[in-house]
Amino acid sequence: MAGSPVVLGIESSCDETGAGLVRDGVLLGHAVASSMDEHARFGGVVPEIAARAHVHAVAPVVQEALDRAGLVLADIGAVAVTAGPGLSGALQVGVAAAKSYAYALGVPLYGVHHLAGHVAAATLDGGPLPDPCIVLIVSGGHTSLLLVRDLARDPIVHLGDTLDDAAGECFDKVARILHLPYPGGPAIDRAARDGDPEAVRLPRPLSGPDDPPYAFSFSGLKTAAARWVEGQRSAGAEPHVPDAAAALQEAIADTLTRKAVRACTDHGIDTLVVVGGVAANSRIRALTEQRCAAAGITLRVPALRLCTDNGAMIAAIGDLLVRSGARPAPLDLSIDPSAPLEYAALSPRVRDRVA
Ligand code: KG4
Ligand code: ZN
């Protein structure tokens, strides 16, 4: 095939095994398998179970992505893989698989940052992101406001991060307190449809005039919600789950969108990109849309299926790296379970840091 190579992306940092194929910014096909059901009865992801599920799923998922794209293994021209952050056993499986494909096919390998993948997911719908743009990343483990220039080349500037829990963690933990199923975010989203967000008063963390404008904190909000639930139960009443869900969702959506819009206006940047699993939340999507429209900001949010973990986003960032002429990773690329988000590529930086 002429032009840029087809990039295979492999994702295995948590409980989703994803494979995607992207060429020149175009998604050709992808597939995702999830071990979520196997973790549900434990109320959270069990790393050993996740790692074993990846072992079983990775080759079939790559094959399914190829089938959907109408391609064969020999069409792959480069391989990108999530090298961190994530669960170490889970990451090992994806990286080992990616190395095998790259070695067997004789194509370059790229180790990428999972969160940069989430950002790149936004390019698969609306094309390249403008330089600069403001990015709000909201996932199970991270909540950050970023200033992003050229995603494949430039360092990523953190305007603010969460000081404690991530937004997704707050959804998941409160859902557990409310006896909603795992994962909690989608369960809260569903329950909130029948609830009144005004029925329970919950705080808007770090939103005062003297608070850091772009930093987040969700552990106090989680505690406030837990106290309300305990108060109801000790008074002999079961908490009204839809009201609690709606109030929590509103507090998180209000806080996230207010700070994200402020980051855009303060920096004179007219594009906001919202990515990560929590960007699938219906209220966060609706409120961001409304506030961006009011402030004259263009909003970019990936399609629902590309918000939660998948391989297409890893292929997307791999494709950007390939086209920007980035140096491939060595075949002894190592995982970095707690990799900070500094650059999209984790390799060869991982080696540089160790050397
Ligand atoms: O990005 P992601 O798939 O995995 C990580 O990299 O962490 O995000 C998972 C998080 C979980 O906390 C999950 O509860 C949350 O995204 N999530 C949602 C929704 N869908 C997924 N949170 C709120 N509303 C949703 N609809
Ligand atoms: Zn993720």
CSV table of C-alpha atoms in Angstrom, one decimal, residues 50-249:
chain,number,residue,atom,x,y,z
A,50,ALA,CA,-7.6,-8.9,34.0
A,51,ALA,CA,-4.1,-10.0,32.9
A,52,ARG,CA,-5.3,-13.6,32.3
A,53,ALA,CA,-8.3,-12.3,30.2
A,54,HIS,CA,-5.9,-10.2,28.1
A,55,VAL,CA,-3.9,-13.3,27.3
A,56,HIS,CA,-7.0,-15.1,26.0
A,57,ALA,CA,-8.4,-12.1,24.2
A,58,VAL,CA,-5.5,-10.3,22.5
A,59,ALA,CA,-5.0,-12.4,19.4
A,60,PRO,CA,-8.7,-12.9,18.6
A,61,VAL,CA,-9.3,-9.2,19.1
A,62,VAL,CA,-6.5,-8.3,16.7
A,63,GLN,CA,-8.0,-10.7,14.2
A,64,GLU,CA,-11.5,-9.3,14.7
A,65,ALA,CA,-10.2,-5.7,14.1
A,66,LEU,CA,-8.5,-6.9,10.9
A,67,ASP,CA,-11.6,-8.7,9.7
A,68,ARG,CA,-13.7,-5.6,10.3
A,69,ALA,CA,-11.2,-3.5,8.4
A,70,GLY,CA,-11.0,-6.1,5.5
A,71,LEU,CA,-7.3,-6.4,6.1
A,72,VAL,CA,-4.8,-9.1,6.8
A,73,LEU,CA,-1.7,-9.2,9.1
A,74,ALA,CA,0.6,-8.5,6.2
A,75,ASP,CA,-1.1,-5.1,5.7
A,76,ILE,CA,0.1,-3.8,9.1
A,77,GLY,CA,3.0,-1.4,8.7
A,78,ALA,CA,3.6,-0.4,12.3
A,79,VAL,CA,2.5,-1.4,15.8
A,80,ALA,CA,1.6,0.9,18.7
A,81,VAL,CA,0.9,-0.3,22.2
A,82,THR,CA,0.0,1.2,25.6
A,83,ALA,CA,3.1,0.9,27.7
A,84,GLY,CA,1.7,2.8,30.7
A,85,PRO,CA,0.1,3.8,32.9
A,86,GLY,CA,-2.0,0.9,34.0
A,87,LEU,CA,-2.0,-2.4,35.8
A,88,SER,CA,1.4,-4.0,35.4
A,89,GLY,CA,0.4,-7.5,34.6
A,90,ALA,CA,-2.2,-6.3,32.1
A,91,LEU,CA,0.2,-3.9,30.4
A,92,GLN,CA,2.8,-6.8,30.1
A,93,VAL,CA,0.4,-8.8,28.0
A,94,GLY,CA,-0.3,-6.1,25.5
A,95,VAL,CA,3.3,-5.1,25.2
A,96,ALA,CA,4.4,-8.7,24.7
A,97,ALA,CA,1.8,-9.2,22.0
A,98,ALA,CA,2.8,-5.9,20.3
A,99,LYS,CA,6.4,-6.9,20.3
A,100,SER,CA,5.5,-10.3,18.8
A,101,TYR,CA,3.5,-8.7,16.0
A,102,ALA,CA,6.2,-6.1,15.3
A,103,TYR,CA,9.0,-8.6,15.3
A,104,ALA,CA,7.1,-11.2,13.2
A,105,LEU,CA,6.0,-8.7,10.6
A,106,GLY,CA,9.3,-6.8,10.6
A,107,VAL,CA,7.6,-3.4,11.3
A,108,PRO,CA,8.4,-0.6,13.8
A,109,LEU,CA,7.0,-0.6,17.4
A,110,TYR,CA,5.8,2.4,19.4
A,111,GLY,CA,5.2,2.5,23.1
A,112,VAL,CA,2.6,5.1,23.9
A,113,HIS,CA,1.0,6.8,26.9
A,114,HIS,CA,-2.6,5.6,27.5
A,115,LEU,CA,-3.9,9.1,28.2
A,116,ALA,CA,-2.4,10.4,25.0
A,117,GLY,CA,-4.4,7.7,23.3
A,118,HIS,CA,-7.6,9.0,24.9
A,119,VAL,CA,-6.7,12.4,23.5
A,120,ALA,CA,-6.0,11.0,20.0
A,121,ALA,CA,-9.5,9.3,20.1
A,122,ALA,CA,-10.9,12.8,19.4
A,123,THR,CA,-9.1,13.0,16.1
A,124,LEU,CA,-10.9,9.9,14.7
A,125,ASP,CA,-14.2,11.8,14.4
A,126,GLY,CA,-13.4,15.4,13.6
A,127,GLY,CA,-9.9,15.2,12.1
A,128,PRO,CA,-6.7,16.8,13.5
A,129,LEU,CA,-6.9,18.8,16.7
A,130,PRO,CA,-6.1,22.5,16.5
A,131,ASP,CA,-2.8,23.7,18.0
A,132,PRO,CA,-3.2,24.7,20.7
A,133,CYS,CA,-6.3,23.3,22.4
A,134,ILE,CA,-7.4,22.7,26.0
A,135,VAL,CA,-8.0,19.0,26.9
A,136,LEU,CA,-10.0,17.7,29.9
A,137,ILE,CA,-9.1,14.1,30.6
A,138,VAL,CA,-11.5,12.3,32.8
A,139,SER,CA,-11.0,8.6,33.4
A,140,GLY,CA,-11.1,6.0,36.2
A,141,GLY,CA,-7.7,6.9,37.4
A,142,HIS,CA,-7.0,10.4,36.1
A,143,THR,CA,-8.5,13.9,36.0
A,144,SER,CA,-6.5,16.6,34.3
A,145,LEU,CA,-6.8,19.9,32.4
A,146,LEU,CA,-4.1,20.1,29.8
A,147,LEU,CA,-2.8,22.5,27.3
A,148,VAL,CA,-1.9,20.5,24.2
A,149,ARG,CA,0.0,21.8,21.2
A,150,ASP,CA,1.3,19.2,18.6
A,151,LEU,CA,0.2,16.0,20.4
A,152,ALA,CA,2.9,13.8,18.7
A,153,ARG,CA,5.8,16.2,19.1
A,154,ASP,CA,5.4,18.7,21.9
A,155,PRO,CA,5.4,18.3,25.7
A,156,ILE,CA,2.0,18.2,27.3
A,157,VAL,CA,1.4,21.1,29.7
A,158,HIS,CA,-0.6,20.2,32.9
A,159,LEU,CA,-2.7,23.2,33.9
A,160,GLY,CA,-4.2,21.3,36.8
A,161,ASP,CA,-4.7,17.7,38.0
A,162,THR,CA,-6.8,16.1,40.7
A,163,LEU,CA,-5.2,16.4,44.2
A,164,ASP,CA,-6.8,13.1,45.3
A,165,ASP,CA,-9.5,10.9,43.6
A,166,ALA,CA,-10.2,10.9,39.9
A,167,ALA,CA,-13.7,11.8,38.7
A,168,GLY,CA,-14.3,8.2,37.6
A,169,GLU,CA,-13.2,6.9,41.0
A,170,CYS,CA,-15.7,9.2,42.6
A,171,PHE,CA,-18.5,7.8,40.4
A,172,ASP,CA,-17.4,4.2,41.1
A,173,LYS,CA,-17.0,4.6,44.9
A,174,VAL,CA,-20.3,6.4,45.4
A,175,ALA,CA,-22.1,3.8,43.2
A,176,ARG,CA,-20.7,1.1,45.4
A,177,ILE,CA,-22.1,2.9,48.5
A,178,LEU,CA,-25.5,3.1,46.8
A,179,HIS,CA,-25.3,-0.7,46.0
A,180,LEU,CA,-25.2,0.0,42.2
A,181,PRO,CA,-23.4,-2.5,40.0
A,182,TYR,CA,-19.8,-2.1,38.9
A,183,PRO,CA,-18.6,-0.1,36.9
A,184,GLY,CA,-20.3,2.7,38.8
A,185,GLY,CA,-20.1,5.5,36.2
A,186,PRO,CA,-22.6,4.1,33.7
A,187,ALA,CA,-24.8,2.9,36.6
A,188,ILE,CA,-25.0,6.4,38.1
A,189,ASP,CA,-25.6,7.8,34.6
A,190,ARG,CA,-28.6,5.5,34.2
A,191,ALA,CA,-30.0,5.9,37.7
A,192,ALA,CA,-29.7,9.7,37.5
A,193,ARG,CA,-32.2,9.9,34.6
A,194,ASP,CA,-35.1,9.5,37.1
A,195,GLY,CA,-33.6,11.7,39.8
A,196,ASP,CA,-33.7,15.3,40.9
A,197,PRO,CA,-30.2,16.8,41.2
A,198,GLU,CA,-31.5,19.5,43.6
A,199,ALA,CA,-32.8,16.9,46.1
A,200,VAL,CA,-29.4,16.4,47.7
A,201,ARG,CA,-27.0,19.3,48.4
A,202,LEU,CA,-23.5,18.3,47.5
A,203,PRO,CA,-20.4,20.6,47.4
A,204,ARG,CA,-18.5,21.9,44.3
A,205,PRO,CA,-14.9,21.1,45.3
A,206,LEU,CA,-12.1,23.7,44.8
A,207,SER,CA,-14.6,26.2,43.3
A,208,GLY,CA,-14.0,29.2,45.6
A,209,PRO,CA,-12.3,32.4,44.5
A,210,ASP,CA,-9.1,31.6,46.3
A,211,ASP,CA,-8.9,28.0,45.1
A,212,PRO,CA,-6.6,26.9,42.4
A,213,PRO,CA,-8.7,27.4,39.2
A,214,TYR,CA,-7.8,24.3,37.3
A,215,ALA,CA,-7.1,21.7,40.1
A,216,PHE,CA,-9.7,19.1,41.1
A,217,SER,CA,-10.5,17.2,44.3
A,218,PHE,CA,-13.2,14.6,44.4
A,219,SER,CA,-12.6,12.8,47.7
A,220,GLY,CA,-14.5,15.4,49.8
A,221,LEU,CA,-17.4,15.1,47.4
A,222,LYS,CA,-17.4,11.3,47.7
A,223,THR,CA,-17.3,11.7,51.5
A,224,ALA,CA,-20.2,14.2,51.4
A,225,ALA,CA,-22.3,11.8,49.3
A,226,ALA,CA,-21.4,8.9,51.7
A,227,ARG,CA,-22.4,10.9,54.7
A,228,TRP,CA,-25.8,11.7,53.2
A,229,VAL,CA,-26.4,8.0,52.4
A,230,GLU,CA,-25.3,7.0,56.0
A,231,GLY,CA,-27.6,9.7,57.4
A,232,GLN,CA,-30.6,8.4,55.5
A,233,ARG,CA,-29.8,4.8,56.5
A,234,SER,CA,-29.3,5.6,60.2
A,235,ALA,CA,-32.7,7.4,60.1
A,236,GLY,CA,-34.2,4.1,58.9
A,237,ALA,CA,-34.7,5.1,55.3
A,238,GLU,CA,-33.1,3.6,52.2
A,239,PRO,CA,-31.5,6.6,50.3
A,240,HIS,CA,-33.4,7.6,47.1
A,241,VAL,CA,-30.8,6.3,44.6
A,242,PRO,CA,-31.9,8.3,41.5
A,243,ASP,CA,-31.8,11.6,43.5
A,244,ALA,CA,-28.4,10.8,45.0
A,245,ALA,CA,-27.1,9.7,41.5
A,246,ALA,CA,-28.4,12.9,39.9
A,247,ALA,CA,-27.0,15.1,42.6
A,248,LEU,CA,-23.5,13.5,42.4
A,249,GLN,CA,-23.5,13.6,38.6
